[in-house]
Every structure is written in structure tokens, then in C-alpha cells.
Amino acid sequence: DTGVSQNPRHKITKRGQNVTFRCDPISEHNRLYWYRQTLGQGPEFLTYFQNEAQLEKSRLLSDRFSAERPKGSFSTLEIQRTEQGDSAMYLCASSSNAEEQYFGPGTRLTVT
Amino acid sequence: AQSVAQPEDQVNVAEGNPLTVKCTYSVSGNPYLFWYVQYPNRGLQFLLKYITGDNLVKGSYGFEAEFNKSQTSFHLKKPSALVSDSALYFCAVRDIYGNNRLAFGKGNQVVVIP
């Protein structure tokens, strides 16, 4: 399968714990994006990488959130001191240009 | 800032009838417009895009969309709906000035009735 992959698919954690998600983009894509989707809403942009450089961050990305793409390939999104409001689907997408983005299946986070 | 409105929460259509899902947008300058479909427990799948050129664009699975600049709309259409088209449809927009984020609408649930 040459699509975008995300791990884990589901994560249940207790409030206050740290979690980390991984995204592997389509191999030739140099652009990588993170979005968050809550029930009944469309995805909301979190951050964008071109190669290893993080070029854009949303105001939704609080200090508890950090994303990396150290070698310009896979990316990780870490949430520290999780809160119940962080419960959502976290989507990763990649693209080779500034046009269509291809999405992974998402990581569903539940904070109890 | 760019934004998208999808005014209907749910669209019900009989199998074989035409399907239309409405989308209006707001963006600085000329838009890049997209439609995505989401099936349960799966990620978003790209359907089609408008970047420039013909106002009528054709995409996957028999879908098409018409860009109307004066009405700032980009409605998704399919001439004959299938039961398998039942899913959640999202319209998205980005501007052309180097802002790479997509702004999505809240989505429309399409239910095709056999």
C-alpha cells in the first residue's frame, strides 16, 4: 500500500498523560500536514511541513502540542499533559505540490 | 482568512436521481477548491479539484463540480446517484498566496435511498 499511513489507529489515554502519533506520507511527497477533526465538524488545520521545515502552525496548536519531521520523511505529533478536549481524530496528509492533499486513515484519540 | 459553508446537514436522494451537494466559499483572490469524501472509519478521499481553466471539473466515481466565481460557489454533482455514494462529503478551499492550509466545511451527509 503506497498511501499515507498513521499509527496507532486508536489511542486511549488518561488525562495528563503524554501521547505521540506517527505519520508516514506517500514516499515522494515533500509536503506534510496535520489536521484535527471532531465529531460533526470538518478537519481543522494544525501544522504544515515542507521537507523537514515546519513552515506554518495554527493557533489551535497550543504549547502542549509539538510536531516534528526530522528527516523530511515521517512525522510525529506529540501532545503533552492531555486534556479531555484533546479527544478527536488526528489526520495526516501529504502532497507533492500545492494542490490536492492525500489523507491517511487518522488516529482516534480518546482522553478519559 | 478562507472559509467554506456547506449549508445543508444532510442530503437525501433516491437511487438513480441527480445528486447535488452545495458549497460556497470565501477567500482572498482566486481560490483553489476541492471536494473530499469520507466513509465511516476511513480517511478523506480526494474526489476532484478546481485550480484554473474550465469551470466544470470532472473527478472520480462520476462526480463533477461547477465553479461559479460570481456566486462564489463550487457545488458537487452526480447525474445518477448510487447507494454506495452514501457518505460524508467535504468541500475545502485554500488561497493561492502561499498559504498551504485547507479550510474545510462542516460536511454534508449524503443518504442515497434504494
Short mmCIF file of C-alpha atoms in Angstrom, two decimals, chain A:
data_model
loop_
_atom_site.label_atom_id
_atom_site.label_comp_id
_atom_site.label_asym_id
_atom_site.label_seq_id
_atom_site.Cartn_x
_atom_site.Cartn_y
_atom_site.Cartn_z
CA ASP A 1 0.00 0.00 0.00
CA THR A 2 1.59 3.31 -1.06
CA GLY A 3 -0.87 5.64 0.67
CA VAL A 4 -0.43 7.73 3.80
CA SER A 5 -0.23 5.59 6.93
CA GLN A 6 -0.80 6.58 10.54
CA ASN A 7 -0.09 4.77 13.78
CA PRO A 8 -1.66 3.96 16.07
CA ARG A 9 -5.20 3.93 14.67
CA HIS A 10 -6.70 4.27 18.12
CA LYS A 11 -5.29 5.59 21.38
CA ILE A 12 -7.00 5.73 24.76
CA THR A 13 -5.15 7.63 27.45
CA LYS A 14 -5.78 9.13 30.84
CA ARG A 15 -5.89 12.86 31.32
CA GLY A 16 -2.45 14.26 32.00
CA GLN A 17 -0.54 11.60 30.07
CA ASN A 18 1.59 12.31 27.01
CA VAL A 19 0.83 10.71 23.64
CA THR A 20 2.71 10.55 20.35
CA PHE A 21 1.32 9.77 16.91
CA ARG A 22 3.24 8.87 13.79
CA CYS A 23 2.53 9.65 10.14
CA ASP A 24 4.29 8.12 7.14
CA PRO A 25 3.49 10.14 3.99
CA ILE A 26 3.46 8.96 0.40
CA SER A 27 7.16 8.43 -0.30
CA GLU A 28 7.74 11.07 -2.97
CA HIS A 29 5.71 13.77 -1.22
CA ASN A 30 7.73 16.60 0.34
CA ARG A 31 4.77 18.36 1.98
CA LEU A 32 3.12 17.02 5.12
CA TYR A 33 0.11 18.36 7.05
CA TRP A 34 -1.62 17.63 10.35
CA TYR A 35 -5.32 18.29 10.92
CA ARG A 36 -7.72 17.62 13.78
CA GLN A 37 -11.34 16.54 13.27
CA THR A 38 -14.04 16.44 15.93
CA LEU A 39 -17.45 14.84 15.59
CA GLY A 40 -19.74 16.71 13.24
CA GLN A 41 -17.04 19.06 12.02
CA GLY A 42 -14.65 19.25 9.11
CA PRO A 43 -10.91 18.86 9.63
CA GLU A 44 -9.10 21.85 11.15
CA PHE A 45 -5.54 22.68 10.13
CA LEU A 46 -2.84 22.26 12.77
CA THR A 47 0.55 22.47 11.08
CA TYR A 48 2.48 22.10 7.81
CA PHE A 49 5.96 20.86 6.88
CA GLN A 50 7.87 21.25 3.68
CA ASN A 51 10.64 18.67 3.85
CA GLU A 52 11.91 18.93 7.44
CA ALA A 53 10.95 22.59 7.94
CA GLN A 54 7.81 23.41 9.88
CA LEU A 55 6.54 26.39 7.90
CA GLU A 56 3.10 27.02 9.32
CA LYS A 57 1.34 26.49 12.65
CA SER A 58 -2.27 27.14 13.57
CA ARG A 59 -3.26 28.99 16.71
CA LEU A 60 -5.02 25.71 17.60
CA LEU A 61 -1.58 24.24 18.23
CA SER A 62 -1.09 25.13 21.87
CA ASP A 63 2.20 24.86 23.75
CA ARG A 64 1.26 21.30 24.71
CA PHE A 65 1.41 20.23 21.08
CA SER A 66 4.64 19.69 19.16
CA ALA A 67 5.28 18.22 15.74
CA GLU A 68 8.48 17.13 14.08
CA ARG A 69 9.64 15.81 10.75
CA PRO A 70 13.32 15.24 11.43
CA LYS A 71 14.49 13.79 8.14
CA GLY A 72 11.82 15.11 5.87
CA SER A 73 10.09 11.74 5.74
CA PHE A 74 7.82 10.55 8.59
CA SER A 75 6.38 12.97 11.12
CA THR A 76 5.37 12.74 14.77
CA LEU A 77 2.76 14.74 16.66
CA GLU A 78 3.11 14.79 20.45
CA ILE A 79 0.52 16.03 22.91
CA GLN A 80 1.76 16.63 26.44
CA ARG A 81 -0.47 16.62 29.52
CA THR A 82 -3.52 15.55 27.56
CA GLU A 83 -6.91 17.07 28.35
CA GLN A 84 -10.38 15.73 27.60
CA GLY A 85 -10.78 18.44 24.99
CA ASP A 86 -7.95 16.87 23.02
CA SER A 87 -10.18 13.90 22.18
CA ALA A 88 -10.51 13.94 18.40
CA MET A 89 -9.40 12.28 15.18
CA TYR A 90 -5.91 13.42 14.18
CA LEU A 91 -5.41 13.32 10.42
CA CYS A 92 -2.19 13.46 8.47
CA ALA A 93 -2.00 14.38 4.79
CA SER A 94 0.77 14.71 2.23
CA SER A 95 1.22 16.27 -1.18
CA SER A 96 3.88 16.75 -3.82
CA ASN A 97 2.72 20.23 -4.77
CA ALA A 98 0.43 22.94 -3.55
CA GLU A 99 -2.68 21.26 -4.91
CA GLU A 100 -4.51 18.17 -3.65
CA GLN A 101 -3.58 16.60 -0.34
CA TYR A 102 -3.88 12.88 0.29
CA PHE A 103 -5.07 11.85 3.73
CA GLY A 104 -4.26 8.93 5.97
CA PRO A 105 -6.87 6.95 7.94
CA GLY A 106 -6.33 9.02 11.08
CA THR A 107 -5.55 8.33 14.74
CA ARG A 108 -8.56 8.47 17.03
CA LEU A 109 -7.58 9.81 20.46
CA THR A 110 -9.81 9.34 23.49
CA VAL A 111 -8.78 11.06 26.70
CA THR A 112 -10.53 9.68 29.79
#
